[in-house]
Amino acid sequence: MSSILEVNDVHKRIRGKEIIQDLKFSVEPGEVFGFLGPNGAGKTTTIRMMVGLAPITSGDILIDGYSIQKSYAKAIKQIGAIVENPEMYNHLTAEKNLIHFARMNGKVDQERIDELLELVKLEHVKKKKVRTFSLGMKQRLGIAQALLHRPKLLILDEPTNGLDPEGIRMVRAYLRRLAEEEGLAVLVSSHLLSEMELMCDRFAIIQDGKLISIEDQRVAGGENQPLPYQIDVGPEKLEAAVQVVKEAYPDLKIEEADQRLTIYIEKENVPALLRYVMEAGFDLYEAREDKQTLEDRFLQATSKEESS
Ligand SMILES: Nc1ncnc2c1ncn2[C@@H]1O[C@H](COP(=O)(O)OP(=O)(O)OP(=O)(O)O)[C@@H](O)[C@H]1O
Ligand SMILES: [Mg+2]
């Protein structure tokens, strides 16, 4: 499957200062991809480069295979985006706003407009003036507007900023629907980890303009997924225990950390593992699932960056 968005070794320098360094990731069709980082990490700067609003210092960004720098017209055709606030005419109705923007794109496709109003749950208020809309409703109309020309990639910078929990839930639901039903690739930025965990298939974590990690939620969290399980046999016996467990479970991932052995194992196989370790002559001081959450890893990763 070819990527819709490819960020290739992108650097951004502003007045001698490295704002973005060596950024590299890609987004596939049908995927909701998160772009997570604290304030000032470089999310908006990167998004501005993706949509051709800011020059790229070095590296390139490809949209459906087209360079935003070298083939701007072809690349931008595949993008629908809301960067900063969506431009709306408050004195026009929701529907008239969409008709207006469709006209600017060339032609008005009423069917597409109806479909989008339905998708973002605004059909019942389509004859109302945008002036009377709540923030969440305007946000949704903005997304409908961004999708008018049937782009392959939707880019939203902090789409849930300022929304209440119900608004956030709605954004999440229709972004998922778009990705699943239309095969759209969606890139959303946020500084909230909890939001990314709920909304995205995968997400990149950036800090100070650098990529820290890419989390794939499609592999984690399944029913019978191996989970990290920590076993403490005492520091002197650790090496020996690692050997023995590796021999017995050659296919499982086994690590040493914090003077403990960590094995990635399915829950139902834990009792047999513990019995085996004890029968092999080791004393068990502690054995538990390693419940380190993504939040911990996120904070750990970002604080490591700061101290380096
Ligand atoms: N035009 C500019 N001139 C100088 N520095 C800039 C410029 N634009 C952005 N920066 C700096 O680049 C860094 C990244 O900013 P950016 O707005 O991309 O962060 P962000 O991740 O979107 O943050 P937020 O969560 O606050 O929206 C910041 O340190 C910012 O001060
Ligand atoms: Mg920003």
Short mmCIF file of C-alpha atoms and ligand atoms in Angstrom, two decimals:
data_model
loop_
_atom_site.label_atom_id
_atom_site.label_comp_id
_atom_site.label_asym_id
_atom_site.label_seq_id
_atom_site.Cartn_x
_atom_site.Cartn_y
_atom_site.Cartn_z
CA MET A 1 0.00 0.00 0.00
CA SER A 2 1.44 3.35 -0.94
CA SER A 3 1.45 6.18 1.57
CA ILE A 4 -0.75 9.22 1.16
CA LEU A 5 1.56 11.38 3.22
CA GLU A 6 5.30 10.96 3.39
CA VAL A 7 7.42 13.21 5.54
CA ASN A 8 11.01 12.61 4.46
CA ASP A 9 13.83 13.87 6.68
CA VAL A 10 12.28 17.29 7.06
CA HIS A 11 14.20 20.12 8.68
CA LYS A 12 12.92 23.60 9.39
CA ARG A 13 15.17 26.42 10.42
CA ILE A 14 13.88 29.86 11.30
CA ARG A 15 16.49 32.55 11.77
CA GLY A 16 19.21 30.00 12.52
CA LYS A 17 17.09 28.09 15.01
CA GLU A 18 16.25 24.43 14.31
CA ILE A 19 12.49 24.21 14.77
CA ILE A 20 12.08 20.78 13.16
CA GLN A 21 14.86 18.21 12.88
CA ASP A 22 15.01 15.05 10.82
CA LEU A 23 11.29 14.42 10.92
CA LYS A 24 10.26 11.23 9.17
CA PHE A 25 6.98 9.31 9.11
CA SER A 26 4.22 8.33 6.74
CA VAL A 27 0.45 8.00 6.81
CA GLU A 28 -1.54 5.34 4.95
CA PRO A 29 -5.03 5.48 3.42
CA GLY A 30 -7.81 4.67 5.87
CA GLU A 31 -5.71 5.54 8.87
CA VAL A 32 -6.26 8.14 11.58
CA PHE A 33 -2.76 9.28 12.44
CA GLY A 34 -2.00 11.47 15.43
CA PHE A 35 0.66 14.07 15.74
CA LEU A 36 1.27 14.45 19.46
CA GLY A 37 3.53 16.89 21.23
CA PRO A 38 3.55 19.48 23.99
CA ASN A 39 3.08 23.19 23.28
CA GLY A 40 5.85 24.49 21.08
CA ALA A 41 6.92 21.02 19.89
CA GLY A 42 6.51 21.99 16.25
CA LYS A 43 3.13 20.53 15.27
CA THR A 44 1.70 23.63 13.61
CA THR A 45 5.01 24.42 11.91
CA THR A 46 5.07 20.91 10.41
CA ILE A 47 1.46 21.10 9.30
CA ARG A 48 2.09 24.47 7.67
CA MET A 49 4.89 22.86 5.66
CA MET A 50 2.61 19.95 4.68
CA VAL A 51 0.06 22.27 3.15
CA GLY A 52 2.60 24.55 1.50
CA LEU A 53 2.06 27.52 3.83
CA ALA A 54 5.68 27.51 4.98
CA PRO A 55 8.85 26.62 3.08
CA ILE A 56 10.75 23.45 3.99
CA THR A 57 14.41 24.09 4.84
CA SER A 58 15.52 20.62 3.73
CA GLY A 59 13.89 17.26 3.07
CA ASP A 60 10.55 16.88 1.37
CA ILE A 61 6.88 16.16 1.98
CA LEU A 62 5.01 14.00 -0.54
CA ILE A 63 1.24 13.96 -0.85
CA ASP A 64 0.02 10.93 -2.78
CA GLY A 65 3.50 10.80 -4.28
CA TYR A 66 3.67 14.48 -5.26
CA SER A 67 6.14 16.83 -3.65
CA ILE A 68 4.42 19.81 -2.01
CA GLN A 69 7.48 21.84 -3.03
CA LYS A 70 7.95 20.72 -6.62
CA SER A 71 4.41 19.74 -7.65
CA TYR A 72 2.37 22.02 -5.45
CA ALA A 73 -0.80 22.03 -7.58
CA LYS A 74 -1.01 18.23 -7.80
CA ALA A 75 -0.12 17.74 -4.16
CA ILE A 76 -2.50 20.32 -2.72
CA LYS A 77 -5.43 18.85 -4.68
CA GLN A 78 -5.26 15.80 -2.45
CA ILE A 79 -5.33 17.74 0.81
CA GLY A 80 -8.21 19.08 2.83
CA ALA A 81 -6.99 21.00 5.85
CA ILE A 82 -7.93 23.24 8.70
CA VAL A 83 -4.94 25.10 10.01
CA GLU A 84 -5.77 27.68 12.63
CA ASN A 85 -9.45 28.68 12.36
CA PRO A 86 -11.74 27.72 9.50
CA GLU A 87 -12.89 30.69 7.49
CA MET A 88 -16.66 30.97 7.56
CA TYR A 89 -19.22 33.55 6.59
CA ASN A 90 -21.29 34.17 9.67
CA HIS A 91 -24.12 35.84 7.82
CA LEU A 92 -24.61 32.82 5.52
CA THR A 93 -26.25 29.53 6.42
CA ALA A 94 -24.20 26.36 6.80
CA GLU A 95 -25.34 25.12 3.43
CA LYS A 96 -24.70 28.45 1.70
CA ASN A 97 -21.18 28.48 3.12
CA LEU A 98 -20.49 25.11 1.55
CA ILE A 99 -22.04 26.17 -1.75
CA HIS A 100 -19.87 29.26 -1.71
CA PHE A 101 -16.67 27.27 -1.16
CA ALA A 102 -17.67 24.66 -3.72
CA ARG A 103 -18.15 27.45 -6.25
CA MET A 104 -14.64 28.70 -5.54
CA ASN A 105 -13.33 25.18 -6.24
CA GLY A 106 -15.03 25.17 -9.59
CA LYS A 107 -18.38 23.44 -9.40
CA VAL A 108 -21.18 22.90 -6.93
CA ASP A 109 -21.98 19.26 -6.32
CA GLN A 110 -25.17 19.38 -4.24
CA GLU A 111 -25.04 15.66 -3.59
CA ARG A 112 -21.59 15.98 -2.04
CA ILE A 113 -22.76 18.92 0.07
CA ASP A 114 -25.75 16.96 1.40
CA GLU A 115 -23.55 13.94 2.08
CA LEU A 116 -21.08 16.03 4.06
CA LEU A 117 -23.76 17.86 6.03
CA GLU A 118 -25.10 14.47 6.99
CA LEU A 119 -21.67 13.16 7.85
CA VAL A 120 -20.86 15.99 10.27
CA LYS A 121 -24.42 15.92 11.64
CA LEU A 122 -25.43 19.40 10.55
CA GLU A 123 -28.23 18.60 8.10
CA HIS A 124 -30.92 19.61 10.57
CA VAL A 125 -29.36 23.08 10.92
CA LYS A 126 -28.17 23.57 7.38
CA LYS A 127 -30.60 26.48 6.86
CA LYS A 128 -29.35 28.26 10.00
CA LYS A 129 -26.87 31.07 9.88
CA VAL A 130 -23.37 30.18 10.99
CA ARG A 131 -23.49 33.15 13.36
CA THR A 132 -25.79 31.10 15.61
CA PHE A 133 -23.48 28.07 15.66
CA SER A 134 -21.50 26.82 18.64
CA LEU A 135 -17.75 26.33 18.36
CA GLY A 136 -18.20 22.60 17.84
CA MET A 137 -20.72 23.16 15.05
CA LYS A 138 -18.38 25.60 13.29
CA GLN A 139 -15.55 23.13 13.66
CA ARG A 140 -17.66 20.43 12.01
CA LEU A 141 -18.71 22.73 9.21
CA GLY A 142 -15.03 23.51 8.68
CA ILE A 143 -14.32 19.81 8.26
CA ALA A 144 -17.17 19.48 5.75
CA GLN A 145 -15.68 22.41 3.87
CA ALA A 146 -12.22 20.82 3.86
CA LEU A 147 -13.68 17.64 2.37
CA LEU A 148 -15.70 19.22 -0.43
CA HIS A 149 -13.19 18.44 -3.15
CA ARG A 150 -12.81 14.80 -2.04
CA PRO A 151 -9.21 14.95 -0.87
CA LYS A 152 -7.31 11.78 0.03
CA LEU A 153 -5.74 13.38 3.08
CA LEU A 154 -7.43 15.43 5.78
CA ILE A 155 -5.18 17.48 8.05
CA LEU A 156 -6.54 19.05 11.23
CA ASP A 157 -4.47 21.08 13.65
CA GLU A 158 -5.85 20.54 17.17
CA PRO A 159 -9.42 19.85 16.01
CA THR A 160 -10.75 19.32 19.51
CA ASN A 161 -9.32 22.49 21.05
CA GLY A 162 -12.05 24.24 22.97
CA LEU A 163 -14.62 21.49 22.49
CA ASP A 164 -16.54 19.91 25.35
CA PRO A 165 -16.36 16.13 25.89
CA GLU A 166 -19.44 15.54 23.73
CA GLY A 167 -17.93 17.62 20.92
CA ILE A 168 -14.67 15.71 21.20
CA ARG A 169 -16.55 12.43 21.07
CA MET A 170 -18.31 13.51 17.89
CA VAL A 171 -15.11 14.59 16.16
CA ARG A 172 -13.61 11.26 17.07
CA ALA A 173 -16.59 9.33 15.71
CA TYR A 174 -16.76 11.01 12.33
CA LEU A 175 -13.01 11.02 11.77
CA ARG A 176 -13.07 7.27 12.28
CA ARG A 177 -16.04 6.96 9.95
CA LEU A 178 -14.30 8.98 7.26
CA ALA A 179 -11.18 6.88 7.50
CA GLU A 180 -13.11 3.63 7.42
CA GLU A 181 -15.80 4.44 4.86
CA GLU A 182 -13.97 6.74 2.48
CA GLY A 183 -10.48 5.36 2.91
CA LEU A 184 -9.40 8.86 3.82
CA ALA A 185 -6.09 9.33 5.57
CA VAL A 186 -6.46 11.69 8.53
CA LEU A 187 -3.70 13.52 10.34
CA VAL A 188 -4.71 15.23 13.59
CA SER A 189 -2.47 17.08 15.96
CA SER A 190 -2.98 17.36 19.68
CA HIS A 191 -1.08 17.92 22.90
CA LEU A 192 -3.31 15.46 24.74
CA LEU A 193 -2.15 11.89 24.93
CA SER A 194 -5.49 10.56 26.15
CA GLU A 195 -7.15 11.97 23.06
CA MET A 196 -4.63 10.42 20.70
CA GLU A 197 -5.05 7.05 22.38
CA LEU A 198 -8.78 7.12 21.76
CA MET A 199 -8.77 8.62 18.31
CA CYS A 200 -5.81 7.25 16.40
CA ASP A 201 -4.59 4.04 14.84
CA ARG A 202 -1.04 5.27 15.19
CA PHE A 203 0.57 8.43 16.40
CA ALA A 204 3.93 10.14 16.31
CA ILE A 205 5.24 11.84 19.43
CA ILE A 206 7.38 14.90 18.86
CA GLN A 207 9.27 17.06 21.31
CA ASP A 208 11.43 20.06 20.49
CA GLY A 209 10.98 19.40 16.79
CA LYS A 210 12.28 15.85 17.00
CA LEU A 211 10.47 12.56 16.56
CA ILE A 212 10.55 10.61 19.80
CA SER A 213 8.51 7.57 18.87
CA ILE A 214 5.69 6.21 16.79
CA GLU A 215 3.04 4.30 18.69
CA ASP A 216 0.97 1.71 16.87
CA GLN A 217 -2.24 1.05 18.73
CA ARG A 218 -3.44 -1.56 16.30
CA VAL A 219 -0.92 -4.04 17.64
CA ALA A 220 -1.31 -3.20 21.31
CA GLY A 221 -4.26 -3.90 23.51
CA GLY A 222 -5.86 -6.82 21.67
CA GLU A 223 -7.49 -9.61 23.68
CA ASN A 224 -4.73 -12.18 23.51
CA GLN A 225 -1.83 -9.85 23.12
CA PRO A 226 1.36 -10.69 24.96
CA LEU A 227 1.79 -8.27 27.86
CA PRO A 228 5.02 -7.40 29.62
CA TYR A 229 5.30 -9.48 32.77
CA GLN A 230 8.00 -8.72 35.31
CA ILE A 231 9.63 -11.37 37.42
CA ASP A 232 12.02 -10.70 40.29
CA VAL A 233 14.27 -13.62 41.21
CA GLY A 234 16.82 -11.50 43.05
CA PRO A 235 19.71 -9.69 41.35
CA GLU A 236 22.27 -12.51 41.73
CA LYS A 237 20.09 -15.02 39.97
CA LEU A 238 18.85 -12.70 37.25
CA GLU A 239 21.33 -13.72 34.54
CA ALA A 240 20.73 -17.40 35.14
CA ALA A 241 16.98 -16.95 35.13
CA VAL A 242 17.09 -15.08 31.83
CA GLN A 243 19.04 -18.00 30.33
CA VAL A 244 16.61 -20.58 31.60
CA VAL A 245 13.49 -18.69 30.54
CA LYS A 246 14.96 -17.98 27.12
CA GLU A 247 15.56 -21.67 26.59
CA ALA A 248 12.03 -22.55 27.61
CA TYR A 249 10.38 -19.71 25.67
CA PRO A 250 12.62 -19.14 22.65
CA ASP A 251 9.90 -17.33 20.69
CA LEU A 252 9.00 -14.73 23.29
CA LYS A 253 10.57 -11.34 23.78
CA ILE A 254 12.58 -11.27 26.98
CA GLU A 255 14.34 -8.27 28.48
CA GLU A 256 16.28 -7.29 31.56
CA ALA A 257 15.42 -4.03 33.25
CA ASP A 258 15.34 -2.69 36.82
CA GLN A 259 17.03 -5.89 38.01
CA ARG A 260 14.05 -7.84 36.81
CA LEU A 261 13.28 -10.13 33.97
CA THR A 262 10.53 -8.93 31.68
CA ILE A 263 8.83 -11.40 29.39
CA TYR A 264 6.10 -10.58 26.87
CA ILE A 265 3.59 -13.33 27.41
CA GLU A 266 -0.14 -13.92 27.12
CA LYS A 267 -1.94 -13.78 30.42
CA GLU A 268 -3.22 -17.36 30.25
CA ASN A 269 0.34 -18.67 30.03
CA VAL A 270 1.61 -16.85 33.11
CA PRO A 271 0.82 -19.57 35.69
CA ALA A 272 2.77 -22.15 33.70
CA LEU A 273 5.69 -19.75 33.38
CA LEU A 274 5.82 -19.09 37.12
CA ARG A 275 5.59 -22.78 37.95
CA TYR A 276 8.42 -23.43 35.50
CA VAL A 277 10.66 -20.73 37.02
CA MET A 278 10.14 -22.07 40.53
CA GLU A 279 10.66 -25.68 39.49
CA ALA A 280 13.92 -24.60 37.87
CA GLY A 281 15.07 -23.66 41.37
CA PHE A 282 14.56 -19.89 41.49
CA ASP A 283 13.00 -18.01 44.36
CA LEU A 284 10.26 -15.63 43.31
CA TYR A 285 10.31 -12.33 45.14
CA GLU A 286 7.79 -10.63 42.93
CA ALA A 287 5.87 -11.30 39.74
CA ARG A 288 3.51 -8.85 38.16
CA GLU A 289 2.21 -7.40 34.96
CA ASP A 290 4.16 -4.29 33.99
CA LYS A 291 1.39 -1.74 33.89
CA GLN A 292 3.48 1.07 32.56
CA THR A 293 1.06 3.13 30.58
CA LEU A 294 1.67 5.11 27.49
CA GLU A 295 1.39 8.22 29.63
CA ASP A 296 4.41 7.06 31.65
CA ARG A 297 6.34 6.30 28.53
CA PHE A 298 5.37 9.62 26.98
CA LEU A 299 6.52 11.55 30.05
CA GLN A 300 9.64 9.42 30.33
CA ALA A 301 10.50 9.95 26.67
CA THR A 302 9.94 13.69 26.81
CA SER A 303 11.85 14.18 30.05
CA LYS A 304 14.79 12.17 28.69
CA GLU A 305 14.91 14.59 25.80
CA GLU A 306 14.99 17.55 28.13
CA SER A 307 17.87 16.28 30.25
CA SER A 308 20.03 15.31 27.27
N1 LIG B 1 7.74 32.33 12.58
C1 LIG B 1 8.44 31.88 13.61
N2 LIG B 1 9.56 32.49 14.02
C2 LIG B 1 10.28 32.02 15.05
N3 LIG B 1 9.95 30.94 15.75
C3 LIG B 1 8.84 30.28 15.40
C4 LIG B 1 8.02 30.71 14.31
N4 LIG B 1 6.98 29.85 14.21
C5 LIG B 1 7.15 28.94 15.19
N5 LIG B 1 8.26 29.20 15.91
C6 LIG B 1 8.77 28.39 17.04
O1 LIG B 1 8.75 27.05 16.66
C7 LIG B 1 8.43 26.20 17.75
C8 LIG B 1 7.29 25.30 17.36
O2 LIG B 1 6.09 26.06 17.25
P1 LIG B 1 4.73 25.42 16.77
O3 LIG B 1 3.72 26.49 16.73
O4 LIG B 1 4.95 24.65 15.54
O5 LIG B 1 4.41 24.43 17.97
P2 LIG B 1 3.10 23.57 18.25
O6 LIG B 1 3.56 22.18 18.49
O7 LIG B 1 2.09 23.80 17.21
O8 LIG B 1 2.62 24.17 19.65
P3 LIG B 1 1.13 24.41 20.24
O9 LIG B 1 0.74 23.13 20.91
O10 LIG B 1 1.36 25.49 21.24
O11 LIG B 1 0.23 24.81 19.12
C9 LIG B 1 8.14 27.13 18.92
O12 LIG B 1 9.27 27.17 19.73
C10 LIG B 1 7.88 28.46 18.26
O13 LIG B 1 8.25 29.49 19.11
MG MG B 2 0.14 24.53 17.23
#
